Coordinates of C-alpha atoms and ligand atoms in Angstrom, one line a residue:
M1 CA -12.9 8.0 -16.3
S2 CA -13.1 5.2 -13.8
A3 CA -10.7 5.0 -10.9
K4 CA -7.6 2.8 -11.3
Y5 CA -6.3 0.4 -8.7
V6 CA -3.1 -1.5 -8.0
F7 CA -3.7 -4.3 -5.4
V8 CA -0.7 -5.6 -3.5
T9 CA -0.8 -8.9 -1.8
G10 CA 1.9 -11.0 -0.2
G11 CA 2.7 -14.7 -0.2
V12 CA 5.0 -17.4 1.2
V13 CA 6.0 -15.6 4.4
S14 CA 5.3 -12.3 6.1
S15 CA 7.8 -9.5 6.5
L16 CA 8.9 -9.5 2.9
G17 CA 8.3 -5.7 2.7
K18 CA 4.9 -5.4 1.2
G19 CA 4.5 -1.9 2.6
L20 CA 7.7 -0.8 1.1
A21 CA 6.9 -2.4 -2.2
A22 CA 3.5 -0.6 -2.3
A23 CA 5.2 2.7 -1.3
S24 CA 7.9 2.2 -4.0
I25 CA 5.3 1.6 -6.7
G26 CA 3.5 4.8 -5.4
C27 CA 6.8 6.7 -5.6
L28 CA 7.4 5.6 -9.2
L29 CA 3.9 6.5 -10.4
E30 CA 4.1 9.8 -8.6
S31 CA 7.5 10.5 -10.3
R32 CA 5.6 10.1 -13.6
G33 CA 3.3 13.0 -12.7
L34 CA 0.4 10.9 -11.5
R35 CA -1.6 11.6 -8.3
V36 CA -1.4 8.5 -6.2
N37 CA -3.1 7.4 -3.0
L38 CA -2.3 4.4 -0.9
M39 CA -4.3 2.5 1.6
K40 CA -3.8 -0.6 3.8
F41 CA -6.2 -3.3 5.1
D42 CA -5.0 -5.1 8.2
P43 CA -6.7 -8.4 8.8
Y44 CA -6.7 -8.3 12.6
L45 CA -9.6 -7.7 14.9
N46 CA -8.3 -4.7 16.9
V47 CA -10.2 -1.6 15.7
D48 CA -6.8 0.2 15.3
P49 CA -3.3 -0.4 16.5
G50 CA -3.5 2.5 19.0
T51 CA -4.0 0.2 22.0
M52 CA -1.6 -2.6 20.9
S53 CA 1.8 -3.1 22.5
P54 CA 4.8 -1.7 20.5
F55 CA 6.3 -5.2 20.8
Q56 CA 3.3 -6.7 19.1
H57 CA 2.8 -4.2 16.4
G58 CA 5.8 -1.9 16.0
E59 CA 5.3 1.8 15.8
V60 CA 1.8 3.4 15.7
F61 CA 2.0 5.9 12.9
V62 CA -0.1 9.0 13.4
T63 CA -1.7 10.9 10.5
D64 CA -2.6 14.6 10.4
D65 CA -6.3 13.9 11.3
G66 CA -5.1 12.0 14.4
A67 CA -5.7 8.4 13.2
E68 CA -3.5 5.8 14.9
T69 CA -2.4 3.6 12.0
D70 CA -0.2 0.8 10.8
L71 CA 3.5 1.7 10.3
D72 CA 3.3 1.0 6.6
L73 CA 1.5 4.3 6.2
G74 CA 4.8 5.8 7.3
H75 CA 6.4 4.3 4.3
Y76 CA 3.6 5.6 2.1
E77 CA 4.1 9.1 3.4
R78 CA 7.9 9.0 3.1
F79 CA 7.9 7.7 -0.5
T80 CA 5.0 9.8 -1.8
H81 CA 2.9 12.9 -1.2
A82 CA -0.4 11.0 -0.9
P83 CA -2.8 12.7 1.5
L84 CA -3.3 10.1 4.2
S85 CA -6.0 10.0 6.9
R86 CA -8.0 7.5 8.9
D87 CA -9.6 6.5 5.6
N88 CA -6.3 5.0 4.4
N89 CA -6.1 2.2 7.0
Y90 CA -8.7 -0.2 7.9
T91 CA -8.6 -3.3 10.2
T92 CA -11.1 -6.1 10.1
G93 CA -12.1 -4.9 13.6
R94 CA -13.0 -1.4 12.2
I95 CA -14.9 -2.9 9.2
Y96 CA -16.9 -5.1 11.6
E97 CA -17.4 -2.2 14.1
Q98 CA -19.1 -0.2 11.3
I99 CA -21.3 -3.2 10.2
I100 CA -22.4 -4.0 13.7
L101 CA -23.3 -0.3 14.3
K102 CA -25.4 -0.3 11.2
E103 CA -27.0 -3.6 12.1
R104 CA -28.0 -2.3 15.6
R105 CA -29.4 0.8 13.9
G106 CA -31.6 -1.3 11.7
D107 CA -29.9 -0.2 8.5
Y108 CA -30.0 -3.7 7.0
L109 CA -33.9 -3.7 7.2
G110 CA -34.1 -7.2 8.8
K111 CA -31.8 -8.9 6.3
T112 CA -29.2 -11.5 7.3
V113 CA -25.9 -9.7 7.6
Q114 CA -23.1 -11.8 6.0
V115 CA -19.4 -11.7 5.0
I116 CA -20.4 -11.6 1.4
P117 CA -21.9 -9.2 0.5
H118 CA -22.0 -7.0 3.6
V119 CA -18.4 -7.2 4.8
T120 CA -17.0 -7.2 1.2
N121 CA -19.2 -4.2 0.3
E122 CA -17.9 -2.3 3.3
I123 CA -14.3 -3.0 2.2
K124 CA -15.1 -1.9 -1.4
N125 CA -16.7 1.3 -0.2
A126 CA -13.6 2.1 1.8
M127 CA -11.5 1.7 -1.3
R128 CA -13.8 3.8 -3.4
K129 CA -13.8 6.5 -0.9
V130 CA -10.0 6.8 -1.0
A131 CA -9.9 6.5 -4.8
G132 CA -12.6 9.1 -5.2
N133 CA -10.4 11.7 -3.6
G134 CA -8.8 12.7 -6.9
A135 CA -6.2 10.0 -7.2
D136 CA -5.2 8.8 -10.7
V137 CA -4.1 5.5 -9.2
T138 CA -4.9 4.0 -5.8
I139 CA -2.6 1.4 -4.4
V140 CA -4.3 -1.0 -2.0
E141 CA -2.1 -3.2 0.2
I142 CA -3.7 -6.2 1.8
G143 CA -2.0 -7.1 5.0
G144 CA -1.1 -10.7 6.0
T145 CA -0.1 -13.6 3.8
V146 CA -2.2 -15.3 1.2
G147 CA -3.6 -18.4 2.7
D148 CA -4.5 -16.8 6.0
I149 CA -8.1 -17.2 7.0
E150 CA -8.2 -13.6 8.2
S151 CA -7.5 -12.0 4.9
L152 CA -10.1 -13.8 2.9
P153 CA -12.8 -11.1 2.9
F154 CA -10.3 -8.5 1.6
L155 CA -9.1 -10.8 -1.1
E156 CA -12.7 -11.5 -2.1
A157 CA -13.3 -7.8 -2.2
I158 CA -10.4 -7.1 -4.6
R159 CA -11.5 -10.1 -6.7
Q160 CA -14.9 -8.4 -7.1
M161 CA -13.3 -5.1 -7.9
R162 CA -11.6 -6.7 -10.9
Q163 CA -14.9 -8.1 -12.0
E164 CA -16.6 -4.7 -11.7
L165 CA -13.9 -2.5 -13.1
G166 CA -12.2 -4.7 -15.7
R167 CA -8.6 -5.5 -16.5
E168 CA -7.7 -2.0 -17.7
N169 CA -8.5 -0.5 -14.3
T170 CA -7.1 -3.1 -11.9
V171 CA -3.7 -4.7 -11.5
F172 CA -2.8 -7.5 -9.1
V173 CA 0.7 -7.3 -7.8
H174 CA 1.9 -10.3 -5.7
L175 CA 5.0 -10.2 -3.5
T176 CA 6.7 -13.6 -3.0
L177 CA 9.9 -15.1 -1.8
V178 CA 12.4 -16.9 -4.0
P179 CA 14.8 -18.5 -1.5
W180 CA 18.4 -19.5 -2.2
I181 CA 18.9 -23.1 -1.0
A182 CA 22.5 -23.5 -0.2
A183 CA 22.5 -27.3 -0.3
A184 CA 21.3 -27.3 -3.9
Q185 CA 23.1 -24.0 -4.8
E186 CA 19.9 -22.9 -6.4
L187 CA 17.1 -20.4 -6.2
K188 CA 13.8 -22.2 -5.7
T189 CA 10.6 -21.2 -7.4
K190 CA 8.2 -23.7 -5.7
P191 CA 7.0 -21.4 -2.8
T192 CA 6.1 -18.8 -5.4
Q193 CA 4.3 -21.3 -7.6
H194 CA 2.3 -22.5 -4.5
S195 CA 1.5 -19.0 -3.4
V196 CA 0.3 -17.9 -6.9
K197 CA -1.9 -21.1 -7.0
E198 CA -3.3 -20.3 -3.6
L199 CA -4.3 -16.9 -4.9
L200 CA -5.8 -18.4 -8.0
S201 CA -7.9 -20.8 -5.9
I202 CA -9.8 -17.8 -4.6
G203 CA -10.2 -16.4 -8.1
I204 CA -7.3 -14.0 -8.4
Q205 CA -4.7 -14.4 -11.1
A206 CA -1.6 -12.3 -10.2
D207 CA -0.5 -10.0 -13.0
I208 CA 2.9 -9.0 -11.7
L209 CA 5.1 -11.0 -9.3
L210 CA 7.6 -9.2 -7.2
C211 CA 10.1 -11.9 -6.3
R212 CA 12.1 -11.1 -3.1
S213 CA 15.4 -12.8 -3.2
D214 CA 18.9 -12.2 -1.9
R215 CA 20.3 -12.3 -5.4
A216 CA 19.4 -11.4 -9.0
L217 CA 17.0 -13.7 -10.8
S218 CA 18.4 -15.3 -14.0
R219 CA 16.5 -15.2 -17.2
D220 CA 15.9 -19.0 -16.8
I221 CA 14.3 -18.6 -13.4
K222 CA 12.1 -15.7 -14.6
Q223 CA 11.0 -17.8 -17.6
K224 CA 10.2 -20.8 -15.3
I225 CA 8.2 -18.6 -12.9
A226 CA 6.4 -17.0 -15.8
A227 CA 5.4 -20.3 -17.3
F228 CA 4.3 -21.9 -14.1
C229 CA 2.5 -18.9 -12.7
N230 CA 0.8 -17.8 -15.9
V231 CA 2.3 -14.3 -16.2
E232 CA 4.3 -12.5 -18.8
E233 CA 8.1 -13.0 -18.5
L234 CA 8.4 -9.2 -18.1
A235 CA 6.0 -9.4 -15.2
V236 CA 8.4 -11.6 -13.1
V237 CA 10.3 -8.9 -11.3
G238 CA 13.4 -9.5 -9.3
A239 CA 13.2 -7.7 -6.0
K240 CA 16.7 -8.2 -4.7
T241 CA 17.5 -7.3 -1.1
V242 CA 19.3 -4.0 -1.1
P243 CA 21.4 -2.3 1.6
F244 CA 19.3 0.9 1.6
I245 CA 15.5 0.9 1.4
Y246 CA 15.6 4.0 -0.9
E247 CA 17.0 1.8 -3.6
V248 CA 13.8 -0.2 -3.8
P249 CA 12.0 2.3 -6.2
I250 CA 15.2 2.4 -8.3
G251 CA 15.3 -1.4 -8.6
F252 CA 11.7 -1.5 -9.5
A253 CA 12.2 1.1 -12.2
E254 CA 15.1 -0.8 -13.6
E255 CA 12.9 -3.9 -13.8
G256 CA 10.2 -1.8 -15.5
V257 CA 7.5 -2.3 -12.9
D258 CA 5.9 1.1 -13.4
S259 CA 5.9 0.8 -17.2
L260 CA 4.2 -2.6 -16.9
I261 CA 1.6 -1.4 -14.4
L262 CA 0.8 1.6 -16.7
K263 CA 0.6 -0.7 -19.7
Y264 CA -1.9 -2.9 -17.9
L265 CA -3.9 0.1 -16.8
H266 CA -3.9 1.6 -20.3
K267 CA -2.4 4.8 -19.0
E268 CA 0.2 7.0 -20.7
T269 CA 2.5 9.3 -18.8
P270 CA 5.9 10.8 -19.2
E271 CA 8.9 8.8 -18.1
A272 CA 9.6 8.5 -14.4
N273 CA 12.0 11.1 -13.0
I274 CA 13.8 9.3 -10.3
A275 CA 17.0 11.3 -10.4
P276 CA 16.6 12.7 -6.9
W277 CA 16.3 9.1 -5.5
R278 CA 19.4 8.1 -7.4
E279 CA 21.3 11.0 -6.0
L280 CA 20.1 10.1 -2.5
V281 CA 21.2 6.5 -2.8
E282 CA 24.6 7.7 -4.2
R283 CA 25.0 9.7 -0.9
C284 CA 24.2 6.7 1.1
Y285 CA 26.9 4.7 -0.5
H286 CA 29.5 7.5 -0.2
P287 CA 29.2 9.2 3.1
K288 CA 32.0 11.6 4.1
D289 CA 32.0 10.5 7.7
E290 CA 29.7 9.1 10.4
V291 CA 27.7 10.4 13.3
S292 CA 26.7 8.3 16.3
I293 CA 23.5 8.8 18.2
A294 CA 22.4 7.2 21.4
I295 CA 18.6 6.5 21.6
V296 CA 17.7 6.1 25.2
G297 CA 14.3 4.4 25.4
K298 CA 12.1 1.6 26.6
Y299 CA 11.3 -0.5 23.5
V300 CA 14.8 -0.5 22.2
E301 CA 15.1 -4.2 21.7
Y302 CA 12.4 -4.0 19.1
E303 CA 13.5 -1.5 16.5
D304 CA 10.2 -1.4 14.6
S305 CA 8.7 0.4 17.6
Y306 CA 10.7 3.5 16.5
K307 CA 10.5 3.0 12.8
S308 CA 9.8 6.7 11.8
L309 CA 12.3 7.9 14.3
K310 CA 15.1 5.8 12.8
E311 CA 14.1 7.0 9.4
A312 CA 14.0 10.7 10.3
L313 CA 17.5 10.4 11.9
T314 CA 18.7 8.7 8.7
H315 CA 17.2 11.5 6.6
G316 CA 19.0 14.1 8.7
A317 CA 22.3 12.2 8.4
I318 CA 22.0 11.7 4.6
S319 CA 21.3 15.4 4.2
Q320 CA 24.8 16.0 5.7
N321 CA 26.4 13.2 3.8
L322 CA 26.9 11.2 7.0
K323 CA 26.5 7.6 7.8
L324 CA 24.2 7.2 10.8
K325 CA 25.2 4.9 13.7
I326 CA 22.3 4.4 16.1
H327 CA 23.0 2.9 19.5
W328 CA 19.9 1.7 21.2
I329 CA 20.3 2.0 25.0
E330 CA 17.8 0.5 27.4
A331 CA 17.0 3.4 29.8
E332 CA 16.7 1.1 32.9
G333 CA 20.4 0.3 32.5
L334 CA 21.3 4.0 33.2
E335 CA 19.7 4.2 36.6
S336 CA 21.8 5.3 39.6
S337 CA 22.0 3.4 42.9
G338 CA 22.1 6.7 44.9
P339 CA 22.2 10.5 44.4
D340 CA 26.0 10.5 43.9
D341 CA 26.2 7.5 41.6
R342 CA 27.2 8.9 38.2
S343 CA 28.5 5.5 36.9
Y344 CA 26.0 5.8 34.0
E345 CA 28.2 8.6 32.5
S346 CA 30.7 6.1 31.2
Q347 CA 27.9 4.4 29.1
L348 CA 27.2 7.7 27.4
E349 CA 30.7 9.1 26.7
S350 CA 31.2 7.8 23.2
F351 CA 28.1 9.3 21.5
D352 CA 27.9 12.5 19.4
G353 CA 24.2 13.1 20.3
I354 CA 21.6 11.7 22.7
L355 CA 17.9 11.3 22.0
V356 CA 15.0 10.3 24.2
P357 CA 12.0 9.2 22.1
G358 CA 8.3 8.9 22.9
G359 CA 7.1 6.3 25.3
F360 CA 4.5 5.5 27.9
G361 CA 4.7 4.4 31.5
K362 CA 7.2 4.7 34.4
R363 CA 9.8 2.1 33.5
G364 CA 13.2 3.5 32.6
I365 CA 12.3 7.1 33.4
E366 CA 15.1 7.6 36.0
G367 CA 17.7 6.4 33.4
M368 CA 16.3 8.8 30.8
L369 CA 16.7 11.6 33.4
N370 CA 20.3 10.7 33.9
A371 CA 21.0 10.7 30.2
I372 CA 19.4 14.1 29.8
R373 CA 21.4 15.5 32.8
Y374 CA 24.6 14.2 31.2
A375 CA 23.7 15.8 27.8
R376 CA 22.8 19.1 29.4
E377 CA 25.8 19.4 31.7
K378 CA 28.4 18.1 29.2
N379 CA 27.1 20.1 26.2
V380 CA 26.2 17.0 24.2
P381 CA 23.4 17.7 21.7
Y382 CA 20.1 16.5 23.1
F383 CA 16.8 15.9 21.3
G384 CA 13.8 15.0 23.3
I385 CA 10.6 13.8 21.6
C386 CA 7.3 13.8 23.4
L387 CA 8.2 11.8 26.5
G388 CA 11.8 13.0 25.9
M389 CA 10.5 16.6 26.1
Q390 CA 8.6 15.9 29.3
T391 CA 11.6 14.2 30.9
A392 CA 13.8 17.1 29.9
C393 CA 11.5 19.5 31.8
I394 CA 11.5 17.2 34.8
E395 CA 15.3 17.0 34.8
F396 CA 15.6 20.7 34.6
A397 CA 13.2 21.3 37.4
R398 CA 15.0 18.7 39.6
N399 CA 18.6 19.5 38.9
V400 CA 18.6 23.2 38.0
C401 CA 15.6 24.5 39.9
G402 CA 16.1 22.2 42.9
L403 CA 12.7 20.7 43.0
K404 CA 13.8 17.2 44.0
D405 CA 10.5 15.5 43.6
A406 CA 9.6 17.2 40.3
N407 CA 7.8 14.6 38.2
S408 CA 5.0 13.8 35.8
S409 CA 1.7 12.8 37.3
E410 CA 2.0 9.8 34.9
F411 CA 4.9 8.4 36.9
D412 CA 4.1 9.7 40.4
P413 CA 0.4 10.9 40.7
A414 CA 1.1 12.1 44.3
T415 CA 4.1 14.3 43.6
E416 CA 3.9 17.8 44.9
H417 CA 5.6 19.3 41.8
R418 CA 3.7 18.1 38.8
I419 CA 5.8 19.6 36.1
I420 CA 4.0 17.5 33.6
Y421 CA 0.3 16.7 34.1
K422 CA -3.0 15.8 32.4
L423 CA -4.3 19.2 31.4
R424 CA -6.8 17.8 29.0
E425 CA -8.6 16.0 31.8
L426 CA -8.8 19.2 33.7
L427 CA -10.1 20.9 30.6
G428 CA -12.7 18.2 30.3
V429 CA -11.7 17.2 26.7
E430 CA -13.0 13.9 25.5
E431 CA -12.2 12.5 22.1
M432 CA -11.2 9.4 20.1
G433 CA -8.6 7.4 22.1
G434 CA -9.7 8.9 25.4
T435 CA -7.9 12.0 26.5
M436 CA -5.1 11.7 24.0
R437 CA -4.0 14.7 22.1
L438 CA -3.8 13.2 18.6
G439 CA -2.9 14.5 15.2
A440 CA -1.9 17.8 13.8
W441 CA -1.8 20.9 16.0
A442 CA -0.5 24.4 15.0
C443 CA 2.4 25.7 16.8
Q444 CA 3.9 29.2 17.0
L445 CA 7.6 29.6 17.3
Q446 CA 9.5 32.3 19.1
P447 CA 11.5 34.3 16.6
D448 CA 15.2 33.8 16.9
S449 CA 14.9 30.5 18.8
L450 CA 16.8 27.4 17.8
A451 CA 13.5 25.9 16.6
A452 CA 12.6 29.0 14.4
R453 CA 16.1 29.0 13.0
A454 CA 15.8 25.3 12.1
Y455 CA 12.3 25.6 10.5
G456 CA 13.0 29.0 8.9
V457 CA 9.4 30.0 9.7
T458 CA 7.4 30.7 12.8
E459 CA 4.2 28.9 12.1
I460 CA 4.3 25.2 11.9
S461 CA 2.1 22.2 12.3
E462 CA 3.1 18.9 13.8
R463 CA 1.5 15.6 15.0
H464 CA 0.8 14.6 18.5
R465 CA 0.1 11.4 20.4
H466 CA 0.2 11.9 24.2
R467 CA -1.9 12.6 27.3
Y468 CA 0.3 14.7 29.5
E469 CA 1.4 18.3 29.1
F470 CA 3.8 20.8 30.4
N471 CA 2.3 22.6 33.5
R472 CA 2.5 26.3 32.9
E473 CA 2.3 27.0 36.6
Y474 CA 6.0 26.1 36.6
E475 CA 6.9 28.2 33.6
A476 CA 8.2 31.3 35.5
L477 CA 10.4 29.1 37.7
L478 CA 11.9 27.1 34.9
T479 CA 12.3 30.0 32.4
G480 CA 13.8 32.1 35.2
A481 CA 16.5 29.4 35.6
G482 CA 17.3 29.4 31.8
L483 CA 14.8 27.1 30.1
R484 CA 13.2 28.7 27.1
I485 CA 9.7 28.0 25.8
S486 CA 10.2 28.5 22.1
G487 CA 7.0 27.0 20.8
A488 CA 3.3 26.9 22.0
T489 CA -0.1 26.5 20.4
P490 CA -1.4 29.8 19.0
D491 CA -3.9 30.1 21.9
Q492 CA -1.0 29.6 24.3
T493 CA -2.7 26.6 26.0
Y494 CA -0.1 24.0 25.3
V495 CA 3.7 24.3 25.5
E496 CA 5.1 22.6 22.4
I497 CA 8.9 23.2 22.4
V498 CA 11.5 23.9 25.1
E499 CA 15.1 24.6 24.6
I500 CA 18.2 25.8 26.5
P501 CA 19.8 28.8 24.9
G502 CA 23.6 28.7 24.8
H503 CA 23.7 24.8 24.7
P504 CA 24.9 23.5 21.3
Y505 CA 21.5 21.8 20.8
F506 CA 19.1 21.1 23.6
L507 CA 15.6 20.8 22.4
G508 CA 12.5 19.0 23.5
C509 CA 9.2 18.9 21.5
Q510 CA 5.8 17.7 22.7
F511 CA 5.0 16.5 19.2
H512 CA 6.4 13.7 17.0
P513 CA 8.4 15.4 14.2
E514 CA 9.6 12.0 13.0
F515 CA 6.2 11.4 11.3
K516 CA 6.7 14.2 8.9
S517 CA 10.3 13.6 7.7
K518 CA 10.8 12.3 4.2
P519 CA 14.1 11.1 2.7
L520 CA 14.0 13.9 0.1
E521 CA 12.6 16.4 2.6
P522 CA 14.5 15.8 5.9
H523 CA 12.8 17.3 8.9
P524 CA 14.5 20.5 10.1
L525 CA 14.8 19.5 13.7
F526 CA 16.4 16.2 12.9
R527 CA 18.7 17.8 10.3
E528 CA 19.9 20.4 12.8
F529 CA 20.3 17.8 15.6
I530 CA 22.6 15.8 13.3
V531 CA 24.5 19.0 12.3
A532 CA 25.1 19.8 16.0
S533 CA 26.0 16.2 16.8
Y534 CA 28.5 16.0 14.0
K535 CA 30.1 19.3 15.2
N536 CA 30.4 17.7 18.7
R537 CA 32.1 14.7 17.1
L538 CA 34.6 16.9 15.3
T539 CA 35.3 18.9 18.4
H540 CA 35.9 15.7 20.4
S541 CA 38.2 14.2 17.8
Q542 CA 40.2 17.4 17.7
I543 CA 40.6 17.4 21.5
E544 CA 41.5 13.8 21.4
S545 CA 44.1 14.3 18.7
V546 CA 45.6 17.3 20.5
A547 CA 45.7 15.2 23.7
G548 CA 47.4 12.4 21.8
Q549 CA 50.1 14.8 20.5
V550 CA 50.7 16.1 24.1
V551 CA 51.2 12.5 25.4
Q552 CA 53.6 11.7 22.6
Ligands
LIG601 N1 3.6 9.2 28.1 C1 3.6 10.5 27.7 C2 2.2 11.1 27.6 O1 1.2 10.3 27.5 C3 4.4 10.7 26.5 C4 3.7 10.0 25.3 C5 4.7 10.0 24.1 O2 5.9 10.1 24.2 N2 4.1 9.7 22.9 O3 2.0 12.3 27.5

């Protein structure tokens, strides 16, 4: 039986949520018992997003095999169980890199190397490789907006796929915008018509239109779009903006998107079971209380840089029936003017938990150290991720062990006390992305630690993306003063988790647990951090209400 594909393109404007739409389609097909896989093509020339600024690109999502990928792959993993790897994300740059390599090797036997067929063949091969991995349906998202010069080779490749595989094996889903024009008090279909026409001009007739809009589409509007865009009326799907992204699959199911796709693909399956998603959304609408978390970081003004982190915290909060309030705090704003300046404390008082996320470079470090000191001393739950683990160790070395110049060699290469340093360089390890430790690494947990209690097991695997490591030469000093190393790689080379016993929740991990949290399977470290933060909130509100009674 030949592989089946759903191709997702976008029109009118960017940022309509194509990744989320692709992930939601995957979710629905999976909930019908199908094995799905998802992949994304990004039309830019960078080979991968690994070296791009978080402001440019948002988060770099890391897969188990250590690929640095587009953040849409995070949506795919959160909404499905598709096995993602570096095969699931290609940029134009990576496609060209492969072609140029082959050309230099002489693989083309003297032929002229051209966009068609060589680039398009490379793109089609990448799709076939993912589809060949045992998926019943492969969902392929084409980045960018139809009409861009950059995405043309990808669109040409999917056009050819339809020619080769036929209608019963390929579906074209096109995401467009149906804006509400206040002056006319009307939803307007013209941008959708133009976008579908643009697609048709390169030989692709959309089969299903997902129409993003801030309100429901009337029957009239759907009929009009169907008529002008040459699709079935049923294939004009209202994709109304919803308060919670977990509602997107439910909305699609109500509009019959999955049934239609399967009808076009000539595939019979049981009905979708989306009860767990409905229950999840129910919880989002009816939280019992809220919990407020301060994220002290560097790229806080651009929330997409911490996409998975925000999601993982949300999953933890939903699991406890809580509404999550995130407060993004620019770390530089917490710096002190001198050793006795504790004015930053007032900025941190109102939060139930504090988190320092991953990051690179020196800016803001001193502010992060202050936030960590505050959390440690005042028994406020603290969760440090990657850079947040490294800074937690530096803070402990400075303020508990008295090593005033303790630092990471990333921020002060000349420091005498390199608590955090580049171990991989010393070990002579060279790999993709330079000396970065990337992707999944096994970790052994100490029985009875906070980490082991949260996970419920002592062997775990988590994903990494960093260069620097904890320096074990300082282990005896730090653990002697009360820091516990509760997780390390099985060969004991790398320290993976530190915690402070007796503190309500003080945990730093060298890996990025946020990449593995799913809405229906919240990550244990995030869940327990939220539990501790909410406890802290309740204790505080009790103290405040007792204090209030005393004053009265
Ligand atoms: N900058 C630190 C390192 O490279 C931390 C990286 C991160 O937080 N992802 O090790």
